[in-house]
Amino acid sequence: MRYISYILALLAGAALSFEGALYGELGKTIGKLETSFYNFFVGSIILGLLWLFFGKGKLSYAVEAPKWTLLGGVLGVVYLTSIVISVPFVGVGITMVAVIIGQLVMSMVIEHYGWLGSKKSRINKEKILAIISMIIALVLVY
């Protein structure tokens, strides 16, 4: 199952780059905020149908969930809109490398402190070197 998870994560990353390129172009035509709205509108319809036929959870329990766990929807809007704005200016590659660097830095901090229910994993020199390498790659590609 572990290897399937790796493959799914790689496919998700590829899909995000493809999505960034598509939405960067769509944003030029219909507008940046309109592109983000389109994404979430279509996604809501598709997920609504999947939920209707395959959902097994209790969506009504969202009101009982800790309020901070509901911020994911807001962060999704920030993420997608940032990509729609960035791609036309710096390209898909640089945008995605910058996104990955942001993800690595924040995930390292989250895991270091064990925030949001994550397993604690101390910051070490290898992790810092990996992020510095990514930043160097971003500068060299730019």
N, CA, C and O atoms as a MOPAC input file, in Angstrom:
PM7 MOZYME 1SCF
protein

 N      0.82100 1    -1.20000 1     0.00000 1
 C      0.00000 1     0.00000 1     0.00000 1
 C      0.86000 1     1.25800 1     0.00000 1
 O      0.47200 1     2.28300 1    -0.56000 1
 N      2.03600 1     1.17400 1     0.63300 1
 C      2.91900 1     2.32200 1     0.70900 1
 C      3.31500 1     2.78400 1    -0.69100 1
 O      3.29800 1     3.98300 1    -0.97000 1
 N      3.67000 1     1.85000 1    -1.57700 1
 C      4.11300 1     2.21500 1    -2.92400 1
 C      2.96800 1     2.78900 1    -3.75400 1
 O      3.18200 1     3.67400 1    -4.58200 1
 N      1.77600 1     2.29700 1    -3.53800 1
 C      0.61300 1     2.85100 1    -4.22500 1
 C      0.41100 1     4.30300 1    -3.79800 1
 O      0.06000 1     5.15600 1    -4.61200 1
 N      0.63700 1     4.57200 1    -2.51700 1
 C      0.52500 1     5.94700 1    -2.01600 1
 C      1.54700 1     6.85800 1    -2.68500 1
 O      1.23300 1     7.99800 1    -3.03000 1
 N      2.76200 1     6.36400 1    -2.87000 1
 C      3.79600 1     7.15200 1    -3.54500 1
 C      3.38700 1     7.45000 1    -4.98700 1
 O      3.52800 1     8.57700 1    -5.46300 1
 N      2.88800 1     6.44100 1    -5.66300 1
 C      2.47000 1     6.61200 1    -7.05100 1
 C      1.31500 1     7.60100 1    -7.14300 1
 O      1.30100 1     8.46000 1    -8.02500 1
 N      0.34400 1     7.48600 1    -6.23300 1
 C     -0.77600 1     8.42700 1    -6.22300 1
 C     -0.30200 1     9.85400 1    -5.96900 1
 O     -0.79600 1    10.79600 1    -6.58900 1
 N      0.64900 1    10.01100 1    -5.06500 1
 C      1.18300 1    11.34500 1    -4.77800 1
 C      1.90300 1    11.91300 1    -6.00600 1
 O      1.76500 1    13.09700 1    -6.31100 1
 N      2.66500 1    11.07900 1    -6.70500 1
 C      3.33600 1    11.53300 1    -7.92100 1
 C      2.32100 1    11.93500 1    -8.98800 1
 O      2.48600 1    12.95400 1    -9.65900 1
 N      1.27500 1    11.13300 1    -9.13900 1
 C      0.22300 1    11.46800 1   -10.10000 1
 C     -0.48600 1    12.76900 1    -9.71500 1
 O     -0.81700 1    13.58200 1   -10.57800 1
 N     -0.71400 1    12.95800 1    -8.41700 1
 C     -1.34800 1    14.20100 1    -7.95600 1
 C     -0.46600 1    15.39700 1    -8.27600 1
 O     -0.96500 1    16.43600 1    -8.71000 1
 N      0.83600 1    15.26300 1    -8.06900 1
 C      1.74900 1    16.34900 1    -8.39700 1
 C      1.73500 1    16.66300 1    -9.88500 1
 O      1.73900 1    17.83000 1   -10.27800 1
 N      1.71900 1    15.62900 1   -10.70700 1
 C      1.65100 1    15.84200 1   -12.15500 1
 C      0.34000 1    16.52500 1   -12.52500 1
 O      0.31700 1    17.43100 1   -13.35900 1
 N     -0.74400 1    16.09000 1   -11.90600 1
 C     -2.05100 1    16.69100 1   -12.19100 1
 C     -2.07600 1    18.16200 1   -11.78200 1
 O     -2.68200 1    18.98500 1   -12.46800 1
 N     -1.42500 1    18.49600 1   -10.67600 1
 C     -1.39600 1    19.88900 1   -10.23200 1
 C     -0.65100 1    20.77900 1   -11.21700 1
 O     -1.05700 1    21.91400 1   -11.46400 1
 N      0.43800 1    20.26700 1   -11.77900 1
 C      1.16000 1    21.05600 1   -12.78300 1
 C      0.30300 1    21.25100 1   -14.02200 1
 O      0.24700 1    22.34700 1   -14.58000 1
 N     -0.35600 1    20.20100 1   -14.44600 1
 C     -1.24300 1    20.28600 1   -15.60100 1
 C     -2.38100 1    21.26400 1   -15.31500 1
 O     -2.72800 1    22.09300 1   -16.15800 1
 N     -2.95600 1    21.15800 1   -14.11900 1
 C     -4.04000 1    22.05500 1   -13.71900 1
 C     -3.55600 1    23.49700 1   -13.68600 1
 O     -4.26200 1    24.40300 1   -14.12900 1
 N     -2.34500 1    23.71000 1   -13.15900 1
 C     -1.80100 1    25.06600 1   -13.10200 1
 C     -1.66300 1    25.67800 1   -14.48500 1
 O     -1.98000 1    26.85000 1   -14.68800 1
 N     -1.18900 1    24.88100 1   -15.43800 1
 C     -1.04800 1    25.38100 1   -16.81200 1
 C     -2.42000 1    25.68700 1   -17.42000 1
 O     -2.60600 1    26.73000 1   -18.04600 1
 N     -3.36800 1    24.78200 1   -17.23400 1
 C     -4.71300 1    24.99600 1   -17.76300 1
 C     -5.35500 1    26.24600 1   -17.18000 1
 O     -5.88300 1    27.08500 1   -17.91000 1
 N     -5.30500 1    26.36100 1   -15.86100 1
 C     -5.98000 1    27.46900 1   -15.20800 1
 C     -5.24700 1    28.79200 1   -15.39000 1
 O     -5.87000 1    29.85300 1   -15.36800 1
 N     -3.92900 1    28.73700 1   -15.57000 1
 C     -3.20100 1    29.96400 1   -15.88700 1
 C     -3.68800 1    30.54100 1   -17.20700 1
 O     -3.86000 1    31.75200 1   -17.34500 1
 N     -3.90800 1    29.66100 1   -18.17000 1
 C     -4.40700 1    30.09500 1   -19.48000 1
 C     -5.87200 1    30.51400 1   -19.39400 1
 O     -6.25900 1    31.53600 1   -19.96000 1
 N     -6.68300 1    29.73400 1   -18.69200 1
 C     -8.09700 1    30.07800 1   -18.54800 1
 C     -8.25900 1    31.42800 1   -17.84900 1
 O     -9.15400 1    32.20400 1   -18.18200 1
 N     -7.38400 1    31.69900 1   -16.87900 1
 C     -7.43500 1    32.96700 1   -16.15200 1
 C     -7.24400 1    34.16600 1   -17.05600 1
 O     -7.78200 1    35.24000 1   -16.78800 1
 N     -6.47300 1    33.98900 1   -18.13900 1
 C     -6.28200 1    35.08500 1   -19.10300 1
 C     -7.57800 1    35.37100 1   -19.85400 1
 O     -7.82400 1    36.50000 1   -20.27700 1
 N     -8.40100 1    34.34300 1   -20.01600 1
 C     -9.61700 1    34.48400 1   -20.80500 1
 C    -10.80800 1    34.94200 1   -19.97400 1
 O    -11.51300 1    35.87800 1   -20.35200 1
 N    -11.03100 1    34.27700 1   -18.83700 1
 C    -12.25000 1    34.58400 1   -18.07800 1
 C    -11.98300 1    35.37400 1   -16.80500 1
 O    -12.92500 1    35.84400 1   -16.16800 1
 N    -10.71700 1    35.52900 1   -16.42000 1
 C    -10.37500 1    36.23700 1   -15.18700 1
 C     -9.85300 1    35.27000 1   -14.13400 1
 O    -10.19500 1    34.08700 1   -14.13500 1
 N     -9.04100 1    35.77200 1   -13.25900 1
 C     -8.38100 1    34.93000 1   -12.25900 1
 C     -9.35400 1    34.40600 1   -11.19500 1
 O     -9.39700 1    33.20600 1   -10.92700 1
 N    -10.11800 1    35.29400 1   -10.60300 1
 C    -11.08100 1    34.84900 1    -9.58700 1
 C    -12.16800 1    33.98900 1   -10.20900 1
 O    -12.65300 1    33.04500 1    -9.58600 1
 N    -12.54800 1    34.31500 1   -11.43300 1
 C    -13.56900 1    33.52500 1   -12.12500 1
 C    -13.06100 1    32.10900 1   -12.39800 1
 O    -13.82500 1    31.14500 1   -12.33900 1
 N    -11.76000 1    31.99400 1   -12.69700 1
 C    -11.16800 1    30.67800 1   -12.91100 1
 C    -11.19600 1    29.86200 1   -11.63100 1
 O    -11.53100 1    28.67700 1   -11.66000 1
 N    -10.85200 1    30.47300 1   -10.51600 1
 C    -10.91600 1    29.75900 1    -9.23700 1
 C    -12.35000 1    29.35300 1    -8.92000 1
 O    -12.60100 1    28.24100 1    -8.45500 1
 N    -13.28400 1    30.25900 1    -9.17400 1
 C    -14.69100 1    29.93000 1    -8.94100 1
 C    -15.11300 1    28.75600 1    -9.81900 1
 O    -15.77300 1    27.82900 1    -9.34800 1
 N    -14.73400 1    28.79700 1   -11.08900 1
 C    -15.05700 1    27.70700 1   -12.01400 1
 C    -14.53300 1    26.37700 1   -11.48100 1
 O    -15.24900 1    25.37600 1   -11.48500 1
 N    -13.28200 1    26.37100 1   -11.02400 1
 C    -12.68300 1    25.14700 1   -10.48800 1
 C    -13.50900 1    24.58100 1    -9.34500 1
 O    -13.84400 1    23.39700 1    -9.33900 1
 N    -13.83300 1    25.42100 1    -8.38800 1
 C    -14.55600 1    24.93300 1    -7.22100 1
 C    -16.01000 1    24.60400 1    -7.53900 1
 O    -16.58900 1    23.70900 1    -6.92200 1
 N    -16.60300 1    25.31100 1    -8.48500 1
 C    -17.97600 1    25.03300 1    -8.89400 1
 C    -18.06300 1    23.65800 1    -9.56000 1
 O    -18.87400 1    22.82100 1    -9.16500 1
 N    -17.22900 1    23.43300 1   -10.56400 1
 C    -17.22900 1    22.14400 1   -11.26400 1
 C    -16.81900 1    21.02500 1   -10.30900 1
 O    -17.41300 1    19.94700 1   -10.30700 1
 N    -15.80600 1    21.29400 1    -9.50800 1
 C    -15.36800 1    20.29500 1    -8.52800 1
 C    -16.46300 1    19.94400 1    -7.54100 1
 O    -16.61200 1    18.78300 1    -7.16000 1
 N    -17.22700 1    20.93500 1    -7.12600 1
 C    -18.33300 1    20.68100 1    -6.18900 1
 C    -19.40600 1    19.81200 1    -6.82300 1
 O    -19.96400 1    18.93400 1    -6.16500 1
 N    -19.69700 1    20.04800 1    -8.08800 1
 C    -20.69400 1    19.22200 1    -8.77500 1
 C    -20.20600 1    17.77600 1    -8.86800 1
 O    -20.94800 1    16.84500 1    -8.55500 1
 N    -18.96000 1    17.59400 1    -9.29900 1
 C    -18.41700 1    16.24200 1    -9.44600 1
 C    -18.34000 1    15.54900 1    -8.09200 1
 O    -18.75300 1    14.39700 1    -7.96100 1
 N    -17.82000 1    16.23400 1    -7.09500 1
 C    -17.73300 1    15.63300 1    -5.76100 1
 C    -19.11400 1    15.38500 1    -5.16700 1
 O    -19.31800 1    14.39800 1    -4.46000 1
 N    -20.05700 1    16.27000 1    -5.44900 1
 C    -21.42400 1    16.06300 1    -4.96700 1
 C    -22.01700 1    14.77600 1    -5.52000 1
 O    -22.67300 1    14.02600 1    -4.79700 1
 N    -21.78600 1    14.52100 1    -6.80000 1
 C    -22.28200 1    13.27300 1    -7.39800 1
 C    -21.57300 1    12.05900 1    -6.81300 1
 O    -22.20900 1    11.05000 1    -6.50800 1
 N    -20.25300 1    12.15500 1    -6.65800 1
 C    -19.51200 1    11.04200 1    -6.04700 1
 C    -19.98200 1    10.79200 1    -4.62400 1
 O    -20.14900 1     9.64600 1    -4.20900 1
 N    -20.19500 1    11.87300 1    -3.87900 1
 C    -20.66400 1    11.76800 1    -2.49500 1
 C    -22.04400 1    11.12600 1    -2.45000 1
 O    -22.31300 1    10.25700 1    -1.62000 1
 N    -22.92000 1    11.56800 1    -3.36100 1
 C    -24.28000 1    11.05500 1    -3.40300 1
 C    -24.30400 1     9.53500 1    -3.60600 1
 O    -25.08900 1     8.82900 1    -2.97300 1
 N    -23.44800 1     9.04600 1    -4.48400 1
 C    -23.47100 1     7.62900 1    -4.81400 1
 C    -22.51400 1     6.77400 1    -3.99200 1
 O    -22.76900 1     5.58700 1    -3.78500 1
 N    -21.41800 1     7.35900 1    -3.52300 1
 C    -20.40200 1     6.54400 1    -2.84800 1
 C    -20.06600 1     7.01100 1    -1.43200 1
 O    -19.32700 1     6.32900 1    -0.72200 1
 N    -20.59400 1     8.15700 1    -1.01200 1
 C    -20.24200 1     8.70200 1     0.30400 1
 C    -20.71500 1     7.81900 1     1.44300 1
 O    -21.82400 1     7.28600 1     1.42000 1
 N    -19.85700 1     7.67700 1     2.43300 1
 C    -20.19400 1     6.86300 1     3.59400 1
 C    -20.04400 1     7.63200 1     4.90900 1
 O    -20.36500 1     7.11700 1     5.98000 1
 N    -19.55700 1     8.86300 1     4.81400 1
 C    -19.32600 1     9.65700 1     6.01800 1
 C    -20.57700 1    10.40100 1     6.46100 1
 O    -21.68000 1    10.13900 1     5.98200 1
 N    -20.38500 1    11.31100 1     7.36200 1
 C    -21.47800 1    12.12700 1     7.90500 1
 C    -21.11600 1    13.59700 1     7.74900 1
 O    -20.53400 1    14.19600 1     8.65400 1
 N    -21.45800 1    14.17700 1     6.60400 1
 C    -21.14000 1    15.57900 1     6.33500 1
 C    -21.77000 1    16.50800 1     7.37000 1
 O    -21.23100 1    17.57300 1     7.67000 1
 N    -22.89800 1    16.10000 1     7.90400 1
 C    -23.56800 1    16.93500 1     8.90000 1
 C    -22.73100 1    17.08700 1    10.17400 1
 O    -22.97900 1    17.99500 1    10.96800 1
 N    -21.74800 1    16.21300 1    10.37600 1
 C    -20.89000 1    16.32000 1    11.55400 1
 C    -19.86700 1    17.43900 1    11.42700 1
 O    -19.12400 1    17.69900 1    12.37300 1
 N    -19.81200 1    18.11300 1    10.26800 1
 C    -18.85400 1    19.20300 1    10.09000 1
 C    -19.06500 1    20.29600 1    11.13000 1
 O    -18.11100 1    20.96400 1    11.52800 1
 N    -20.30400 1    20.48500 1    11.57200 1
 C    -20.56900 1    21.51100 1    12.58500 1
 C    -19.98700 1    21.13000 1    13.93800 1
 O    -19.78400 1    21.99100 1    14.79300 1
 N    -19.71700 1    19.83900 1    14.13600 1
 C    -19.14100 1    19.37300 1    15.39400 1
 C    -17.61500 1    19.29500 1    15.34900 1
 O    -16.96700 1    19.15700 1    16.38700 1
 N    -17.04500 1    19.38300 1    14.15000 1
 C    -15.58800 1    19.29600 1    14.00900 1
 C    -14.93800 1    20.54000 1    14.59800 1
 O    -15.54800 1    21.60900 1    14.61800 1
 N    -13.70600 1    20.40800 1    15.07700 1
 C    -12.99900 1    21.61200 1    15.53200 1
 C    -12.95400 1    22.64000 1    14.40200 1
 O    -12.64800 1    22.29800 1    13.25900 1
 N    -13.25300 1    23.87600 1    14.71600 1
 C    -13.38600 1    24.91200 1    13.69200 1
 C    -12.10900 1    25.08700 1    12.87100 1
 O    -12.18400 1    25.38000 1    11.67700 1
 N    -10.94100 1    24.91300 1    13.48800 1
 C     -9.69600 1    25.09300 1    12.75700 1
 C     -9.54000 1    24.05300 1    11.65100 1
 O     -8.82200 1    24.30100 1    10.68300 1
 N    -10.19400 1    22.89200 1    11.76900 1
 C    -10.07200 1    21.87600 1    10.72200 1
 C    -10.84200 1    22.25600 1     9.46200 1
 O    -10.64100 1    21.65300 1     8.40900 1
 N    -11.71000 1    23.23700 1     9.56100 1
 C    -12.49800 1    23.66800 1     8.40600 1
 C    -11.76700 1    24.70200 1     7.55000 1
 O    -12.28900 1    25.12700 1     6.52000 1
 N    -10.57700 1    25.10700 1     7.96000 1
 C     -9.81500 1    26.10500 1     7.20700 1
 C     -9.27300 1    25.56500 1     5.88500 1
 O     -8.82500 1    26.33900 1     5.03800 1
 N     -9.31000 1    24.25700 1     5.70200 1
 C     -8.80600 1    23.66900 1     4.45500 1
 C     -9.46900 1    24.24400 1     3.22400 1
 O     -8.81100 1    24.44100 1     2.20300 1
 N    -10.75400 1    24.51600 1     3.30000 1
 C    -11.45300 1    25.10100 1     2.15400 1
 C    -10.92600 1    26.47400 1     1.80700 1
 O    -10.77000 1    26.80500 1     0.63200 1
 N    -10.65000 1    27.27600 1     2.81900 1
 C    -10.09700 1    28.61900 1     2.60400 1
 C     -8.70100 1    28.50400 1     1.99900 1
 O     -8.35900 1    29.22700 1     1.06300 1
 N     -7.90200 1    27.59400 1     2.53800 1
 C     -6.53900 1    27.43300 1     2.03700 1
 C     -6.53100 1    26.91000 1     0.60600 1
 O     -5.63100 1    27.24000 1    -0.16700 1
 N     -7.52100 1    26.09800 1     0.24400 1
 C     -7.63700 1    25.63400 1    -1.13200 1
 C     -7.85500 1    26.78800 1    -2.09100 1
 O     -7.28500 1    26.81100 1    -3.18200 1
 N     -8.67600 1    27.74200 1    -1.68700 1
 C     -8.92600 1    28.92700 1    -2.51900 1
 C     -7.65000 1    29.75400 1    -2.64500 1
 O     -7.31600 1    30.21200 1    -3.73800 1
 N     -6.94100 1    29.94800 1    -1.55000 1
 C     -5.68900 1    30.71000 1    -1.57300 1
 C     -4.68700 1    30.02000 1    -2.49700 1
 O     -4.04300 1    30.67000 1    -3.32000 1
 N     -4.56100 1    28.71000 1    -2.35700 1
 C     -3.61300 1    27.94100 1    -3.16400 1
 C     -3.93000 1    28.07200 1    -4.65100 1
 O     -3.06900 1    28.46400 1    -5.43800 1
 N     -5.14700 1    27.74900 1    -5.03300 1
 C     -5.49500 1    27.74000 1    -6.45200 1
 C     -5.42600 1    29.13900 1    -7.05400 1
 O     -4.90100 1    29.30400 1    -8.15500 1
 N     -5.93300 1    30.13000 1    -6.36900 1
 C     -5.91500 1    31.49400 1    -6.89800 1
 C     -4.48200 1    31.99400 1    -7.03900 1
 O     -4.16700 1    32.70100 1    -7.99600 1
 N     -3.61300 1    31.63800 1    -6.10200 1
 C     -2.20000 1    32.01600 1    -6.20400 1
 C     -1.56100 1    31.40300 1    -7.44300 1
 O     -0.76800 1    32.05600 1    -8.12100 1
 N     -1.89800 1    30.16500 1    -7.73800 1
 C     -1.34900 1    29.51100 1    -8.93000 1
 C     -1.88200 1    30.16300 1   -10.19900 1
 O     -1.12800 1    30.41300 1   -11.14000 1
 N     -3.17900 1    30.43700 1   -10.22200 1
 C     -3.77500 1    31.07200 1   -11.39900 1
 C     -3.10500 1    32.42100 1   -11.67600 1
 O     -2.90300 1    32.79100 1   -12.83300 1
 N     -2.76600 1    33.14400 1   -10.62500 1
 C     -2.11700 1    34.45000 1   -10.78300 1
 C     -0.64800 1    34.28300 1   -11.17800 1
 O     -0.15200 1    35.03900 1   -12.01400 1
 N      0.05200 1    33.31400 1   -10.59800 1
 C      1.50200 1    33.16700 1   -10.80600 1
 C      1.88500 1    32.57800 1   -12.15200 1
 O      2.83400 1    33.05200 1   -12.77700 1
 N      1.17800 1    31.56300 1   -12.61300 1
 C      1.58500 1    30.84500 1   -13.82600 1
 C      1.78000 1    31.75400 1   -15.03800 1
 O      2.79100 1    31.62000 1   -15.72600 1
 N      0.85800 1    32.67200 1   -15.33000 1
 C      1.09100 1    33.51300 1   -16.51500 1
 C      2.33900 1    34.39300 1   -16.41200 1
 O      2.89800 1    34.78100 1   -17.43900 1
 N      2.78100 1    34.71300 1   -15.21000 1
 C      3.92900 1    35.59900 1   -15.03800 1
 C      5.26600 1    34.86500 1   -15.01400 1
 O      6.23800 1    35.33100 1   -15.60900 1
 N      5.32300 1    33.72800 1   -14.33400 1
 C      6.61800 1    33.04700 1   -14.17900 1
 C      6.64100 1    31.65200 1   -14.78900 1
 O      7.70200 1    31.03000 1   -14.83800 1
 N      5.51600 1    31.14800 1   -15.25100 1
 C      5.47000 1    29.82800 1   -15.86800 1
 C      5.07700 1    28.74000 1   -14.88500 1
 O      5.08200 1    28.93200 1   -13.66900 1
 N      4.73500 1    27.58700 1   -15.45700 1
 C      4.28100 1    26.44800 1   -14.65000 1
 C      5.41800 1    25.89700 1   -13.79600 1
 O      5.23800 1    25.63600 1   -12.60700 1
 N      6.59100 1    25.72200 1   -14.40900 1
 C      7.71100 1    25.10300 1   -13.69000 1
 C      8.12600 1    25.87500 1   -12.45700 1
 O      8.23700 1    25.30700 1   -11.37000 1
 N      8.35600 1    27.16300 1   -12.62000 1
 C      8.79700 1    27.98100 1   -11.48600 1
 C      7.69700 1    28.06500 1   -10.43600 1
 O      7.96900 1    27.99900 1    -9.23700 1
 N      6.46100 1    28.21000 1   -10.88400 1
 C      5.35400 1    28.24600 1    -9.92500 1
 C      5.31500 1    26.96500 1    -9.10400 1
 O      5.19400 1    27.01700 1    -7.88000 1
 N      5.41600 1    25.82700 1    -9.76100 1
 C      5.31800 1    24.55000 1    -9.04100 1
 C      6.51400 1    24.30900 1    -8.12700 1
 O      6.35800 1    23.76600 1    -7.03300 1
 N      7.71800 1    24.71400 1    -8.57000 1
 C      8.88800 1    24.57300 1    -7.69100 1
 C      8.70100 1    25.44600 1    -6.45100 1
 O      9.00100 1    25.01800 1    -5.33600 1
 N      8.20300 1    26.67100 1    -6.64700 1
 C      7.95600 1    27.55400 1    -5.50200 1
 C      6.89200 1    26.96500 1    -4.57900 1
 O      7.01700 1    27.04600 1    -3.35700 1
 N      5.85000 1    26.37600 1    -5.15700 1
 C      4.80900 1    25.72300 1    -4.35300 1
 C      5.41000 1    24.58500 1    -3.53800 1
 O      5.11700 1    24.43700 1    -2.35200 1
 N      6.24700 1    23.78800 1    -4.17800 1
 C      6.86400 1    22.64600 1    -3.47800 1
 C      7.76300 1    23.13300 1    -2.35000 1
 O      7.76800 1    22.55200 1    -1.26500 1
 N      8.52400 1    24.19700 1    -2.60100 1
 C      9.37500 1    24.74100 1    -1.53200 1
 C      8.50700 1    25.20300 1    -0.36500 1
 O      8.81700 1    24.92100 1     0.79200 1
 N      7.42800 1    25.90700 1    -0.66500 1
 C      6.51800 1    26.33400 1     0.40000 1
 C      5.95000 1    25.15200 1     1.16100 1
 O      5.84700 1    25.18800 1     2.38800 1
 N      5.57800 1    24.09700 1     0.43500 1
 C      5.04200 1    22.90200 1     1.08300 1
 C      6.08800 1    22.23900 1     1.96100 1
 O      5.78800 1    21.82100 1     3.07900 1
 N      7.31600 1    22.13900 1     1.46100 1
 C      8.37400 1    21.50600 1     2.24300 1
 C      8.67900 1    22.28000 1     3.51900 1
 O      8.80300 1    21.69700 1     4.59600 1
 N      8.79800 1    23.59900 1     3.39000 1
 C      9.10600 1    24.41300 1     4.56900 1
 C      7.99100 1    24.29400 1     5.60100 1
 O      8.25800 1    24.04300 1     6.77600 1
 N      6.74500 1    24.47200 1     5.17100 1
 C      5.64300 1    24.43700 1     6.13100 1
 C      5.45500 1    23.04000 1     6.71100 1
 O      5.18300 1    22.90500 1     7.90400 1
 N      5.59300 1    22.00000 1     5.89500 1
 C      5.42800 1    20.64800 1     6.44100 1
 C      6.54400 1    20.32500 1     7.42800 1
 O      6.32200 1    19.61200 1     8.40700 1
 N      7.73700 1    20.84600 1     7.17400 1
 C      8.83800 1    20.62600 1     8.10500 1
 C      8.53800 1    21.28800 1     9.44900 1
 O      8.79000 1    20.69900 1    10.50000 1
 N      8.00700 1    22.49800 1     9.41900 1
 C      7.66400 1    23.20500 1    10.66000 1
 C      6.51000 1    22.49400 1    11.37400 1
 O      6.55800 1    22.29400 1    12.58700 1
 N      5.47300 1    22.11100 1    10.61900 1
 C      4.32100 1    21.42900 1    11.21200 1
 C      4.75500 1    20.13800 1    11.90200 1
 O      4.34700 1    19.86200 1    13.03000 1
 N      5.59000 1    19.34500 1    11.21400 1
 C      6.03000 1    18.07600 1    11.79700 1
 C      7.01300 1    18.28400 1    12.94700 1
 O      7.02700 1    17.50100 1    13.89700 1
 N      7.82600 1    19.32300 1    12.87000 1
 C      8.77500 1    19.58700 1    13.95100 1
 C      8.04700 1    19.80200 1    15.28200 1
 O      8.46400 1    19.30000 1    16.32500 1
 N      6.95000 1    20.55900 1    15.21500 1
 C      6.19500 1    20.86200 1    16.43200 1
 C      5.03700 1    19.89400 1    16.67600 1
 O      4.39600 1    19.95100 1    17.72600 1
 N      4.76600 1    19.01300 1    15.72400 1
 C      3.64600 1    18.08500 1    15.87500 1
 C      2.29900 1    18.78200 1    15.80500 1
 O      1.33400 1    18.33200 1    16.42100 1
 N      2.22600 1    19.87400 1    15.06100 1
 C      0.97900 1    20.62400 1    14.93800 1
 C     -0.05400 1    19.85200 1    14.13500 1
 O      0.29000 1    18.97000 1    13.34800 1
 N     -1.30600 1    20.18400 1    14.33400 1
 C     -2.43300 1    19.68000 1    13.55600 1
 C     -2.53300 1    18.15800 1    13.57200 1
 O     -2.99000 1    17.55000 1    12.60400 1
 N     -2.11300 1    17.56100 1    14.65000 1
 C     -2.22300 1    16.11700 1    14.79800 1
 C     -1.16600 1    15.31500 1    14.05700 1
 O     -1.28000 1    14.09400 1    13.94900 1
 N     -0.13600 1    15.98400 1    13.54400 1
 C      0.89600 1    15.26300 1    12.79300 1
 C      1.91000 1    14.61100 1    13.72700 1
 O      2.07700 1    15.00500 1    14.88200 1
 N      2.57000 1    13.61200 1    13.18700 1
 C      3.63300 1    12.93200 1    13.92600 1
 C      4.83300 1    13.86800 1    14.01400 1
 O      5.18900 1    14.51500 1    13.02900 1
 N      5.46100 1    13.94600 1    15.19100 1
 C      6.62400 1    14.81100 1    15.35900 1
 C      7.82200 1    14.23100 1    14.62200 1
 O      8.10300 1    13.03400 1    14.67500 1
 N      8.51100 1    15.12400 1    13.93600 1
 C      9.73200 1    14.75900 1    13.22200 1
 C     10.64600 1    15.97900 1    13.26200 1
 O     10.36000 1    16.99800 1    12.63400 1
 N     11.72200 1    15.87200 1    13.98700 1
 C     12.61300 1    17.00800 1    14.21500 1
 C     13.22000 1    17.53700 1    12.92200 1
 O     13.48500 1    16.78100 1    11.98700 1
 N     13.43500 1    18.84300 1    12.88500 1
 C     14.17500 1    19.45000 1    11.78400 1
 C     15.62900 1    19.02500 1    11.93400 1
 O     16.19900 1    19.10100 1    13.02300 1
 N     16.22600 1    18.57500 1    10.82800 1
 C     17.63000 1    18.18600 1    10.87200 1
 C     18.37400 1    18.80300 1     9.69800 1
 O     17.77400 1    19.43600 1     8.82900 1
 N     19.67500 1    18.61100 1     9.68500 1
 C     20.49100 1    19.25100 1     8.64700 1
 C     20.16700 1    18.72700 1     7.25900 1
 O     20.28700 1    19.47100 1     6.28500 1
 N     19.76000 1    17.46700 1     7.14000 1
 C     19.40300 1    16.91700 1     5.83200 1
 C     18.16400 1    17.60800 1     5.26000 1
 O     18.11100 1    17.90900 1     4.06700 1
 N     17.17800 1    17.85700 1     6.10900 1
 C     15.96700 1    18.54700 1     5.65500 1
 C     16.27500 1    19.97600 1     5.24700 1
 O     15.77700 1    20.46100 1     4.23100 1
 N     17.09000 1    20.64100 1     6.03200 1
 C     17.45800 1    22.02100 1     5.70800 1
 C     18.25600 1    22.05600 1     4.40500 1
 O     18.03400 1    22.93100 1     3.56800 1
 N     19.17800 1    21.11700 1     4.22700 1
 C     19.95800 1    21.04400 1     2.99400 1
 C     19.05600 1    20.78800 1     1.78600 1
 O     19.27900 1    21.35100 1     0.71400 1
 N     18.04500 1    19.94700 1     1.95400 1
 C     17.10800 1    19.66700 1     0.86500 1
 C     16.36000 1    20.93500 1     0.45300 1
 O     16.18700 1    21.19500 1    -0.73700 1
 N     15.92100 1    21.71500 1     1.42400 1
 C     15.20000 1    22.95000 1     1.11400 1
 C     16.13000 1    23.97800 1     0.48400 1
 O     15.74500 1    24.66700 1    -0.46100 1
 N     17.33700 1    24.08600 1     0.99400 1
 C     18.31300 1    25.01100 1     0.39300 1
 C     18.58800 1    24.59900 1    -1.05400 1
 O     18.70800 1    25.45500 1    -1.93100 1
 N     18.68700 1    23.30400 1    -1.30400 1
 C     18.90300 1    22.81600 1    -2.67200 1
 C     17.74200 1    23.19400 1    -3.58600 1
 O     17.95000 1    23.58600 1    -4.73500 1
 N     16.52900 1    23.07400 1    -3.07400 1
 C     15.35200 1    23.45800 1    -3.86500 1
 C     15.34600 1    24.95400 1    -4.15500 1
 O     14.99800 1    25.37500 1    -5.25800 1
 N     15.72900 1    25.75100 1    -3.17100 1
 C     15.78000 1    27.20000 1    -3.37700 1
 C     16.84600 1    27.54300 1    -4.41900 1
 O     16.62300 1    28.40500 1    -5.26900 1
 N     18.00100 1    26.87600 1    -4.35900 1
 C     19.05400 1    27.08300 1    -5.36200 1
 C     18.51000 1    26.70100 1    -6.74400 1
 O     18.72900 1    27.42100 1    -7.71700 1
 N     17.80600 1    25.57800 1    -6.82900 1
 C     17.22800 1    25.15300 1    -8.10500 1
 C     16.25400 1    26.20200 1    -8.62600 1
 O     16.25000 1    26.50200 1    -9.82000 1
 N     15.43200 1    26.76100 1    -7.75000 1
 C     14.49200 1    27.79100 1    -8.15800 1
 C     15.21500 1    29.01600 1    -8.71300 1
 O     14.82000 1    29.56500 1    -9.74200 1
 N     16.26200 1    29.43400 1    -8.03400 1
 C     17.03400 1    30.59700 1    -8.48300 1
 C     17.71200 1    30.30400 1    -9.81500 1
 O     17.71700 1    31.15800 1   -10.70200 1
 N     18.28400 1    29.11200 1    -9.97400 1
 C     18.97400 1    28.76200 1   -11.21200 1
 C     18.01100 1    28.63600 1   -12.39100 1
 O     18.35200 1    29.01300 1   -13.51200 1
 N     16.83100 1    28.11700 1   -12.14900 1
 C     15.84800 1    27.95700 1   -13.22500 1
 C     15.24900 1    29.29200 1   -13.60400 1
 O     14.91500 1    29.51400 1   -14.76700 1
 N     15.11000 1    30.17700 1   -12.64400 1
 C     14.49700 1    31.47300 1   -12.89400 1
 C     15.42100 1    32.31200 1   -13.72200 1
 O     15.09300 1    33.45300 1   -14.04800 1

